[in-house]
Coordinates of C-alpha atoms in Angstrom, one line a residue:
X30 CA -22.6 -26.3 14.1
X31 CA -20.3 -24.5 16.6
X32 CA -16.7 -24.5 15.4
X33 CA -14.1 -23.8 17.9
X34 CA -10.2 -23.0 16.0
X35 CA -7.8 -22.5 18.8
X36 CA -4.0 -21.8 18.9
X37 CA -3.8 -20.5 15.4
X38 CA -1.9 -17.6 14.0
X39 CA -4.5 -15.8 12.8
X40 CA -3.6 -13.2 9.5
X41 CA -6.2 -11.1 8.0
X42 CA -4.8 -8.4 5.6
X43 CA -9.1 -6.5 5.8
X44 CA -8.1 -6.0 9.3
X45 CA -4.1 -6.2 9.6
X46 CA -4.1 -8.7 11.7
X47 CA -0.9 -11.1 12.0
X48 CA -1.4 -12.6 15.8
X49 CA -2.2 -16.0 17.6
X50 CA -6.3 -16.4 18.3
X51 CA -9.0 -18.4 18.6
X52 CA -11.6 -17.8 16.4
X53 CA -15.0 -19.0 17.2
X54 CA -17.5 -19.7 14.9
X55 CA -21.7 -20.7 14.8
X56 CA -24.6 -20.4 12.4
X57 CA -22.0 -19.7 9.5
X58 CA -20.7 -16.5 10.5
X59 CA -17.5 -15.5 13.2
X60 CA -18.9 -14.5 16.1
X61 CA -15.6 -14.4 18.5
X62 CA -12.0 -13.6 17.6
X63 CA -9.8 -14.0 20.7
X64 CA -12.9 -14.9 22.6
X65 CA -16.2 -16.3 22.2
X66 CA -19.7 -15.1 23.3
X67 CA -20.9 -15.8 26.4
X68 CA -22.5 -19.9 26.5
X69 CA -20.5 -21.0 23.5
X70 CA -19.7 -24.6 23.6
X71 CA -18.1 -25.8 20.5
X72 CA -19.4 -29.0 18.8
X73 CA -16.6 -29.6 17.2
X74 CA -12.8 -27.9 18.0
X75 CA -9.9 -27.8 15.8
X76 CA -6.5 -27.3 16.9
X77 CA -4.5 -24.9 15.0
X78 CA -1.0 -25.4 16.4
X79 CA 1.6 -24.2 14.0
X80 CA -1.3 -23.9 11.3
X81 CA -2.2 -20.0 9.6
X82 CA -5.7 -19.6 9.5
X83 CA -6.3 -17.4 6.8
X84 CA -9.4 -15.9 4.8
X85 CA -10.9 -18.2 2.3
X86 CA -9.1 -17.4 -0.7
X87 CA -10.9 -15.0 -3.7
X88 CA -9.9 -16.3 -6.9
X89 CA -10.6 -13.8 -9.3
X90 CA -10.3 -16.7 -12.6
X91 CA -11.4 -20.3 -12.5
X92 CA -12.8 -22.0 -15.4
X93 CA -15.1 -25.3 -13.9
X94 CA -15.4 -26.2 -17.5
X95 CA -19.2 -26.2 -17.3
X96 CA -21.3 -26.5 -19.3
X97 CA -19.6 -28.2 -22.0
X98 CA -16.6 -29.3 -21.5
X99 CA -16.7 -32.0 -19.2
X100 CA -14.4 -34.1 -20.9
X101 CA -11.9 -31.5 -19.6
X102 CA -13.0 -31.3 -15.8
X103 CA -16.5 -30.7 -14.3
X104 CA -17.9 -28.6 -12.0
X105 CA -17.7 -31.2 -9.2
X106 CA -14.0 -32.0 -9.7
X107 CA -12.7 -28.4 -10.2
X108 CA -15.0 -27.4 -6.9
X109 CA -13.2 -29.5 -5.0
X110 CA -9.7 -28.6 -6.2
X111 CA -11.1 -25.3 -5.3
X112 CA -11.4 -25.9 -1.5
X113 CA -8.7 -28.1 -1.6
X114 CA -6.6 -25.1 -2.3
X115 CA -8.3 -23.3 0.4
X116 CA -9.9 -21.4 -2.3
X117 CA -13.5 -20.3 -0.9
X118 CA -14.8 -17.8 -3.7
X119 CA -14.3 -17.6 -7.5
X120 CA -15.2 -15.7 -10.6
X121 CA -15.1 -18.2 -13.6
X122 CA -15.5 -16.5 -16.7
X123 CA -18.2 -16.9 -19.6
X124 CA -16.2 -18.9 -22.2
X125 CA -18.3 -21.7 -21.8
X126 CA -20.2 -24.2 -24.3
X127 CA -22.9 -22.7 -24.6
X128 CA -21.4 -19.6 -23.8
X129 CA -22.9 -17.3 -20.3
X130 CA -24.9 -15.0 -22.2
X131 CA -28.4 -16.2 -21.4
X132 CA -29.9 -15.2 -18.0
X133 CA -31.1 -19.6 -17.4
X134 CA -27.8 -20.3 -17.9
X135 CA -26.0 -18.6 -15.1
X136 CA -29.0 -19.8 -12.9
X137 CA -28.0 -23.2 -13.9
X138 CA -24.4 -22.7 -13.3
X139 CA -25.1 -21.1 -10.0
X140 CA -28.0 -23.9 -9.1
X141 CA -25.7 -26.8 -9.7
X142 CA -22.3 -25.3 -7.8
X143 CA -24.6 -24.7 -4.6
X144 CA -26.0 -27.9 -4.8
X145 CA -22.2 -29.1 -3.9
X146 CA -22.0 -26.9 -1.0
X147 CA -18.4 -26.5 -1.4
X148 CA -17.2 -23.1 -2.8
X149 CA -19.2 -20.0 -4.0
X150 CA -19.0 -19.4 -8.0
X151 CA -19.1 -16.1 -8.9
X152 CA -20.3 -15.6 -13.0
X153 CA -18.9 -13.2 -15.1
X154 CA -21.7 -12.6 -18.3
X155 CA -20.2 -12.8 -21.7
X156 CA -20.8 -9.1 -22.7
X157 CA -21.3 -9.9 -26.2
X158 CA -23.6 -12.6 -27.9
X159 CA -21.9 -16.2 -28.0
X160 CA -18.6 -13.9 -27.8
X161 CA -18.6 -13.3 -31.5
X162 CA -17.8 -9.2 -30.2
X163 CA -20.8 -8.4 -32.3
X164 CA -23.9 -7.8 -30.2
X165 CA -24.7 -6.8 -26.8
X166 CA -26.0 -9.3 -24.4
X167 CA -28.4 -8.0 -21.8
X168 CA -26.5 -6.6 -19.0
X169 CA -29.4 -6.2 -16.4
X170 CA -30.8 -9.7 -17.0
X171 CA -27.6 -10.9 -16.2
X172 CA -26.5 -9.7 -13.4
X173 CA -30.2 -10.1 -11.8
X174 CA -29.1 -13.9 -12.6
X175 CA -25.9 -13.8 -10.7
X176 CA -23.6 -12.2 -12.9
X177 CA -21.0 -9.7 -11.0
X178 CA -19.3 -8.6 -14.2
X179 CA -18.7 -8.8 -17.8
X180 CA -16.4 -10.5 -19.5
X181 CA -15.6 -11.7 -23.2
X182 CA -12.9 -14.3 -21.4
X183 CA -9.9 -14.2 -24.3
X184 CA -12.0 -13.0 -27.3
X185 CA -11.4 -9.5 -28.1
X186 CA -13.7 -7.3 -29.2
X187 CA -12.3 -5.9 -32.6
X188 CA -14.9 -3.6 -33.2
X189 CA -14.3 -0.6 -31.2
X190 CA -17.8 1.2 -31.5
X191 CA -19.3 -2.1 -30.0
X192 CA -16.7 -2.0 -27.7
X193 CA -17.2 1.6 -27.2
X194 CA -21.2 1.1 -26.8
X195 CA -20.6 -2.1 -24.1
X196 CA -18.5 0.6 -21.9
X197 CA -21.2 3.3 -22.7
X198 CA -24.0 1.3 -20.9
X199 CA -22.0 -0.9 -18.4
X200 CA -20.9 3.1 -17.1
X201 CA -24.6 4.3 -17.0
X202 CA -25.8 1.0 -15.0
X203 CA -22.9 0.7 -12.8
X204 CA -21.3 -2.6 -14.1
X205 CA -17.5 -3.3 -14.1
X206 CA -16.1 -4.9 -17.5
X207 CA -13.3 -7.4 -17.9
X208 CA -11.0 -7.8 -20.7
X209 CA -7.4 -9.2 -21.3
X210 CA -5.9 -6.8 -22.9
X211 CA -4.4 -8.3 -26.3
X212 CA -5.0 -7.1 -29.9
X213 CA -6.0 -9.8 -32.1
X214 CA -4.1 -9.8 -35.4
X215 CA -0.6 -8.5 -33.6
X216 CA -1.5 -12.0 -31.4
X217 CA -2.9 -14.0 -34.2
X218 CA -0.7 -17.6 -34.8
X219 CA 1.6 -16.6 -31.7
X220 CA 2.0 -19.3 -29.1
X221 CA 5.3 -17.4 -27.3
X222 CA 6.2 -14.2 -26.4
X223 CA 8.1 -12.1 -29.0
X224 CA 11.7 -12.4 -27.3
X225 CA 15.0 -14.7 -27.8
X226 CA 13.1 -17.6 -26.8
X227 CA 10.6 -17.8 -29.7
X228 CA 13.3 -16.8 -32.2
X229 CA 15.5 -19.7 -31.0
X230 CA 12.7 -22.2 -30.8
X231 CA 10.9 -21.0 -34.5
X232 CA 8.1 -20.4 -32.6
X233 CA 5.6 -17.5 -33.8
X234 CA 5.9 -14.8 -31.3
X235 CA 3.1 -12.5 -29.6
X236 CA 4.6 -9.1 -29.4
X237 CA 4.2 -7.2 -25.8
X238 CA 2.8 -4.7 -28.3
X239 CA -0.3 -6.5 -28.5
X240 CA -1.1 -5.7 -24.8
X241 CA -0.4 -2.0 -24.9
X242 CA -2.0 -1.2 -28.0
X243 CA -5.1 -3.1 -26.2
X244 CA -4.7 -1.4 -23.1
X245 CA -4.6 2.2 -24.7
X246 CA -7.5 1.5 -26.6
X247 CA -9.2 0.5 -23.6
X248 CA -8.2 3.5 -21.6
X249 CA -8.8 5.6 -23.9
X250 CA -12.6 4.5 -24.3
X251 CA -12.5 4.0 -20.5
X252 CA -11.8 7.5 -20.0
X253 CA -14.9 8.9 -22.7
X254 CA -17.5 7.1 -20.9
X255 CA -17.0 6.6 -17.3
X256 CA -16.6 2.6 -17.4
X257 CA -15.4 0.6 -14.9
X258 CA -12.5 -1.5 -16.2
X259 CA -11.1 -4.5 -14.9
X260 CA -8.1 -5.1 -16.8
X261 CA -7.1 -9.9 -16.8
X262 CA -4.0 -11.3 -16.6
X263 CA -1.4 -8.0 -17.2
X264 CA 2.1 -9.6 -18.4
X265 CA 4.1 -6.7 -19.8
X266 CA 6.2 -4.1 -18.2
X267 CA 5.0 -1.4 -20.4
X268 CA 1.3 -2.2 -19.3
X269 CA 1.9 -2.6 -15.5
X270 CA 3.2 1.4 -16.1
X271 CA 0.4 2.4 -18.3
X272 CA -2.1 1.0 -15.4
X273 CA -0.1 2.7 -13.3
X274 CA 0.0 6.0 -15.0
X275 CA -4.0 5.2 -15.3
X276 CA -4.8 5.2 -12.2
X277 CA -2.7 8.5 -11.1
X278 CA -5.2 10.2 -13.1
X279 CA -7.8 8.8 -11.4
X280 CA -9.3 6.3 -13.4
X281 CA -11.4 3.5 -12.3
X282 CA -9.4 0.9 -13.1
X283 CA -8.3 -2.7 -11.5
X284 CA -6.2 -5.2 -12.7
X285 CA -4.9 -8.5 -11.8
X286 CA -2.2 -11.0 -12.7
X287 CA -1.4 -14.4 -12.9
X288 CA 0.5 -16.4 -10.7
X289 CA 2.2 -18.1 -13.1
X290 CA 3.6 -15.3 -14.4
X291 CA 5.0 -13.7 -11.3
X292 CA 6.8 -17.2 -11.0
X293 CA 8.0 -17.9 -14.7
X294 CA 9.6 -16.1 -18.1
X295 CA 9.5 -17.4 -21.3
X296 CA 13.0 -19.3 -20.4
X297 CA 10.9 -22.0 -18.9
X298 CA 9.5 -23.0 -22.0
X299 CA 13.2 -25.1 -22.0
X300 CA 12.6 -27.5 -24.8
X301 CA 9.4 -26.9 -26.5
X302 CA 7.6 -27.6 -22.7
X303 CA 3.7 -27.4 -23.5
X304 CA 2.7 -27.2 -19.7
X305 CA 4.1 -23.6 -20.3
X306 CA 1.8 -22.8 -23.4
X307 CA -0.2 -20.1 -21.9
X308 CA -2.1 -17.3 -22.5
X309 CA -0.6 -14.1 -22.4
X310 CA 2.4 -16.2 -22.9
X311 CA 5.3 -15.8 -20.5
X312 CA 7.5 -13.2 -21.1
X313 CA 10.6 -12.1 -20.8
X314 CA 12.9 -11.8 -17.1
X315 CA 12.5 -7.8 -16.9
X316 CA 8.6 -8.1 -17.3
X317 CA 8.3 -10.4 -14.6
X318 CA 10.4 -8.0 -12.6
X319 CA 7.9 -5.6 -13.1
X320 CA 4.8 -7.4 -12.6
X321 CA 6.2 -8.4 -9.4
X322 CA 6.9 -4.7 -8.3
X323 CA 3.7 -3.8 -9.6
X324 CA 1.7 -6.2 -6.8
X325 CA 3.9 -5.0 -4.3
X326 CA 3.4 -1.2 -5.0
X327 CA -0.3 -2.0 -5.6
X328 CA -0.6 -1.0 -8.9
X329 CA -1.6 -4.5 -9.7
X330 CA -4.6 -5.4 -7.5
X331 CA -5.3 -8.7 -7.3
X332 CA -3.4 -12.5 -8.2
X333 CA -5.8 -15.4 -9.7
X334 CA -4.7 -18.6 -10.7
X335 CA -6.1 -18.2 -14.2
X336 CA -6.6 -21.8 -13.4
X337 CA -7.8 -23.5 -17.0
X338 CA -7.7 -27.4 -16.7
X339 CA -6.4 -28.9 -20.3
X340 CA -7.2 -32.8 -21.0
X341 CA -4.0 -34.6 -22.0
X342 CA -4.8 -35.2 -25.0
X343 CA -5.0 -31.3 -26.0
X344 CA -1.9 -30.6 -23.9
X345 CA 0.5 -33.3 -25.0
X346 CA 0.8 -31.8 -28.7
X347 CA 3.8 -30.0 -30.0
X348 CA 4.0 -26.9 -28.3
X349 CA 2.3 -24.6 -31.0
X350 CA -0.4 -27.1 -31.3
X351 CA -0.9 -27.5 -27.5
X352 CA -3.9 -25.6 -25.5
X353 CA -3.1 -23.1 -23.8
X354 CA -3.4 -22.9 -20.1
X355 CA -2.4 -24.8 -16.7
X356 CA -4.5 -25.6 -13.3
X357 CA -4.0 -23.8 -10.4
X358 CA -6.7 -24.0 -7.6
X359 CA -4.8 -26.1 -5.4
X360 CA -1.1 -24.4 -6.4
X361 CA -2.7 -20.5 -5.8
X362 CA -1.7 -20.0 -2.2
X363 CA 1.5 -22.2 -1.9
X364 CA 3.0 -20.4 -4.9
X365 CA 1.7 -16.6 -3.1
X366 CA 3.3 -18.0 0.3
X367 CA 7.1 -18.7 -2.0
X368 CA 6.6 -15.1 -3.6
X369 CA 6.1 -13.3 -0.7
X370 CA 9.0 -15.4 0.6
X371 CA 11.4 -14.4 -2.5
X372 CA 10.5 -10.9 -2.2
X373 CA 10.6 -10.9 1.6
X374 CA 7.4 -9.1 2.2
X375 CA 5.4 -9.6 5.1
X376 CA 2.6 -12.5 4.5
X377 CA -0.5 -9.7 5.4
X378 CA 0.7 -7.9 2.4
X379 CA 0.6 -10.8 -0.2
X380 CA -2.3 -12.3 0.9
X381 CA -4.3 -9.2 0.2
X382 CA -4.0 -9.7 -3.4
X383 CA -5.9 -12.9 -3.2
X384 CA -8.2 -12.1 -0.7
X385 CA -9.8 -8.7 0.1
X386 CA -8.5 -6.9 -2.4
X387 CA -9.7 -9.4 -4.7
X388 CA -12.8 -9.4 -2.5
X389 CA -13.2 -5.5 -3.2
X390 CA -12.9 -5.9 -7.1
X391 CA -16.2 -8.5 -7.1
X392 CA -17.6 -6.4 -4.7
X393 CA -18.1 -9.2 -2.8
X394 CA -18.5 -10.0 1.4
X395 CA -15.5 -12.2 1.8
X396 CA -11.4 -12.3 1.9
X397 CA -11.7 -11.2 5.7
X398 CA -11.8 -12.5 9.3
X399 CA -13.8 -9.9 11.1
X400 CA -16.6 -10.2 13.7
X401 CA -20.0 -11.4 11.9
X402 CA -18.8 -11.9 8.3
X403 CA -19.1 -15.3 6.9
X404 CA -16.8 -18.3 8.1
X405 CA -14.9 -18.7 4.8
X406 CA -11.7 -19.5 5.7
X407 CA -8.7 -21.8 5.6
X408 CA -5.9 -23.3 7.7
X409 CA -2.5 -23.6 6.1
X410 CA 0.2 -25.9 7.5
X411 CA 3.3 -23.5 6.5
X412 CA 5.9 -26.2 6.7
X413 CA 4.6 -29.2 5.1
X414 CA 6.2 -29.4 1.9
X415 CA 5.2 -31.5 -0.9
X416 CA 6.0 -32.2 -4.7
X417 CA 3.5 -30.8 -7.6
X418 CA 3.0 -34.3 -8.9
X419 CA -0.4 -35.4 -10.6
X420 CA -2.0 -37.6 -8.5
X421 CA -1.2 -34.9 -5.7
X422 CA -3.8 -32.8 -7.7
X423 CA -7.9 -32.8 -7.3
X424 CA -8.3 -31.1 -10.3
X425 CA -9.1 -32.9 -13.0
X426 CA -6.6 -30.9 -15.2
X427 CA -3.2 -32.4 -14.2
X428 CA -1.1 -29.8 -16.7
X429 CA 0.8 -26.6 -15.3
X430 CA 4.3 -25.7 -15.3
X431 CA 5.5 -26.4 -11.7
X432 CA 4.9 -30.4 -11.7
X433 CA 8.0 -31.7 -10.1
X434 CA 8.3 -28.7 -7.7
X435 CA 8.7 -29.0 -4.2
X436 CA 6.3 -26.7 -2.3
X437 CA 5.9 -25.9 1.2
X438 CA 2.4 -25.1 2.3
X439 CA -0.4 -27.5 2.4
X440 CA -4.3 -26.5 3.2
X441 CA -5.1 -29.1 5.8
X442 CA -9.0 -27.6 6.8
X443 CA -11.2 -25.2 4.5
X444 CA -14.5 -24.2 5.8
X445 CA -17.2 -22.3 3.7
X446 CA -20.2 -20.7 5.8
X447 CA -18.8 -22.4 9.2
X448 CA -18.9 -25.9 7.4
X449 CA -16.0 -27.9 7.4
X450 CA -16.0 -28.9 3.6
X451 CA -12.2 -30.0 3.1
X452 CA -10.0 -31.9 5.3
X453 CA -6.5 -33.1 3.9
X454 CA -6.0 -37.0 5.0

C-alpha cells in the first residue's frame, strides 16, 4: 500500500516541524516528506486540506480491561477508541485479572492486540507478585515477553525494603519503574482531595501529603540505588516542585500527568458528580496551576489519559461508593489542542508531551514524522466541533467528567504502519 497525504499542515514536535507537506508513505514506513522518491505512485491519496497531520499519539496509560474485566470494556472495544482518538501507541498497566506478572500472560496480551491490527500495546509488568507489594516478579522474563516497564498500577508498595530491593535490581538491569506516588494509610477511605470541597460535601479527604511523603520516599531510595523512576499521574503543587528540584540534581527521573487534571479541580465535583471520582482525586485551583506550568516548563514530561473505562453500574453509585476513574482515548488530543489553546502555547510544544517525549519515556520508535520511521500517525480536523456525549464515544466506558462539553477537534484518518485503520464517517 502506497499512501499519498497531500495539502496537510504537517507538525512534528521530534523534528520542530509546523509547515504545509505532503507526506508520502509505502511498506509501513515514511519514505518522502515534501516529496516522494522517485516512481512513487500512490494507491490510495488522501487530501489533507485544512486537516493537522500529526504523530500517532503515545499514550503513556490505558487500561483495555483485559484479561478479566470484560464486563467493563475489552480489548477490541478500547482498541478502537484508541485509534479513534488518533492514539497509535499505549502502555496499559499490569492491574489486570490475573494480574501481568507471568511472562504467558503478556504474550497473550500482546498476541491478541496484534491480531486486531489496530494500535500497538505496550505492557508494563506488575513488579511485585499479583501486586500484593510482597514479592518480586521476574523482571528479565518480563521484559523478554514484551514488558517495557514496571509497574504496581495504584497499589503501593508499603514495605520499603521490598521497595527498596525492586529499585536495587531494576537499576543493575537497566529497567525503568512506575509508581503513583500516594501513601496508603494517609489515602486510605479518601474519595476527594483534602480541601473545602470535601469538607463541604462530608466526603473523606486524601491529603496532598500523601503524594509528597510518597514522592520523597521514592527519591530518596531512587537516589541510593541508581533506579530509573517514572513517577504516574503527579496532582500536587508541592510534588510538581519536588520533581522539579529532583531533576536539578540530576536524577533520572520522569513523570507524567493526567489530562483530566490539567482541565479540572476538585470544584467540579459540584454536587456529589461521580464521573469526577478519580484517582489522585482532583485537587485544588492552585495545583492545577502548577501542574499546568509544570508541562510547559518541562518538568512534567509527558500527558496520558489515564483512560480507565468504569461500567455503569460501578460508576452510578454515590460518589464515595463510585469507581474511580473516566475514559479518555478518544478525549486525549482534543482536550491537549484546548490546553495549549488556554495557555496560548504553540501546538509543537503541547503535542510533545503526548507524543515524543512520551515516545522517549517507553523508549519507544514512535511520536515522530521523520524520514523512514513508522507511518503512525493521525489527521485532525481542528475545527470540527462536537459535544462529549456517549454514543459519540467508542469506548466501551461511557463515564468521564467532560460529557456535555463542546470540543473542537475531531480525528478524521489514523494510520498505524502505513494502514489506514480508522476513518471517521
Amino acid at each position: 500500500m502506497k499512501i499519498l497525504i497531500k495539502n496537510g499542515r504537517l507538525i512534528d514536535p521530534k523534528n520542530n516541524i509546523d509547515t504545509t507537506q505532503d507526506i508520502y508513505i509505502a511498506a509501513g514506513k515514511i519514505v518522502g516528506i515534501g516529496s516522494g522518491p522517485a516512481g512513487f505512485e500512490a494507491t490510495q491519496t488522501l487530501d489533507a486540506s485544512g486537516l493537522l497531520v500529526l504523530p500517532g499519539l503515545v499514550d503513556l496509560s490505558a487500561r483495555l480491561r483485559e484479561p478479566g474485566f470484560e464486563h467493563k470494556a475489552t480489548l477490541e472495544s478500547e482498541m478502537q477508541a484508541a485509534v479513534a482518538g488518533g492514539v497509535t501507541s499505549l502502555a496499559c498497566p499490569p492491574d489486570t485479572d490475573p494480574v501481568l506478572d507471568e511472562p504467558g500472560l503478556v504474550e497473550m496480551l500482546k498476541h491478541k492486540a496484534k491480531q486486531l491490527h489496530l494500535a500497538h500495546v505496550y505492557p508494563l509488568g506488575a513488579i511485585t507478585r499479583q501486586l500484593q507489594g510482597k514479592q518480586l516478579t521476574e523482571m528479565s522474563e518480563l521484559t523478554e515477553a514484551g514488558c517495557v516497564g514496571f509497574s504496581q498500577a495504584d497499589v503501593a508498595i508499603t514495605d520499603t525494603q521490598v521497595l527498596w530491593r525492586a529499585m536495587q535490581y531494576a537499576a543493575t538491569f537497566g529497567y525503568t519503574i512506575w509508581l503513583r506516588p500516594e501513601e496508603p494509610y494517609l489515602a486510605s477511605g479518601g474519595t476527594a482531595h483534602d480541601g473545602e470541597v470535601a469538607s463541604r460535601l462530608g466526603l473523606k479527604g486524601i491529603p496532598a501529603a500523601a503524594e509528597t511523603l510518597a514522592i520523597a520516599s521514592i527519591l530518596t531510595i531512587a537516589r541510593e540505588t541508581g533506579a530509573s523512576i517514572h513517577l504516574c499521574r503527579l496532582s500536587t503543587a508541592e510534588g510538581v516542585e519536588m520533581v522539579r528540584a529532583a531533576k536539578r540534581q540530576g536524577l533520572p527521573v520522569t513523570c507524567d500527568v493526567s489530562i483530566n487534571h490539567l482541565h479540572l479541580t476538585e470544584h467540579d465535583i459540584g454536587y456529589f458528580d461521580p464521573n469526577c471520582h478519580l484517582r489522585p482525586p482532583l485537587r485544588g485551583q492552585r495545583d492545577r496551576d502548577a501542574l499546568r506550568q509544570g508541562v510547559i516548563d518541562g518538568t512534567i514530561d509527558a500527558i496520558c489519559s489515564d483512560h480507565t473505562p468504569v461500567d455503569d453500574d460501578a460508576k452510578l453509585q454515590p460518589f464515595g461508593e463510585a469507581e474511580a476513574g473516566a475514559t479518555g482515548l478518544e478525549l486525549l488530543l482534543p482536550l491537549v489542542c484546548k490546553w495549549a489553546d488556554e495557555q496560548n502555547i504553540p501546538l509543537t510544544q503541547a503535542l510533545a508531551a503526548v507524543t515524543t517525549k512520551a515516545a522517549a519515556i517507553l523508549d519507544i520508535p514512535a511520536g515522530e514524522l521523520s524520514l523512514h520511521a513508522d507511518a503512525d500517525l493521525c489527521l485532525l480536523d481542528p475545527a470540527q466541533e462536537w459535544k462529549v456525549e456517549a454514543n459519540a464515544l467508542q469506548s466501551q466506558g461511557k463515564n468521564t467528567p467532560f460529557l456535555g462539553l463542546h470540543l473542537r477537534g475531531k480525528v478524521r484518518y489514523t494510520l498505524v504502519n502505513g494502514q489506514l485503520v480508522y476513518q471517521a464517517t
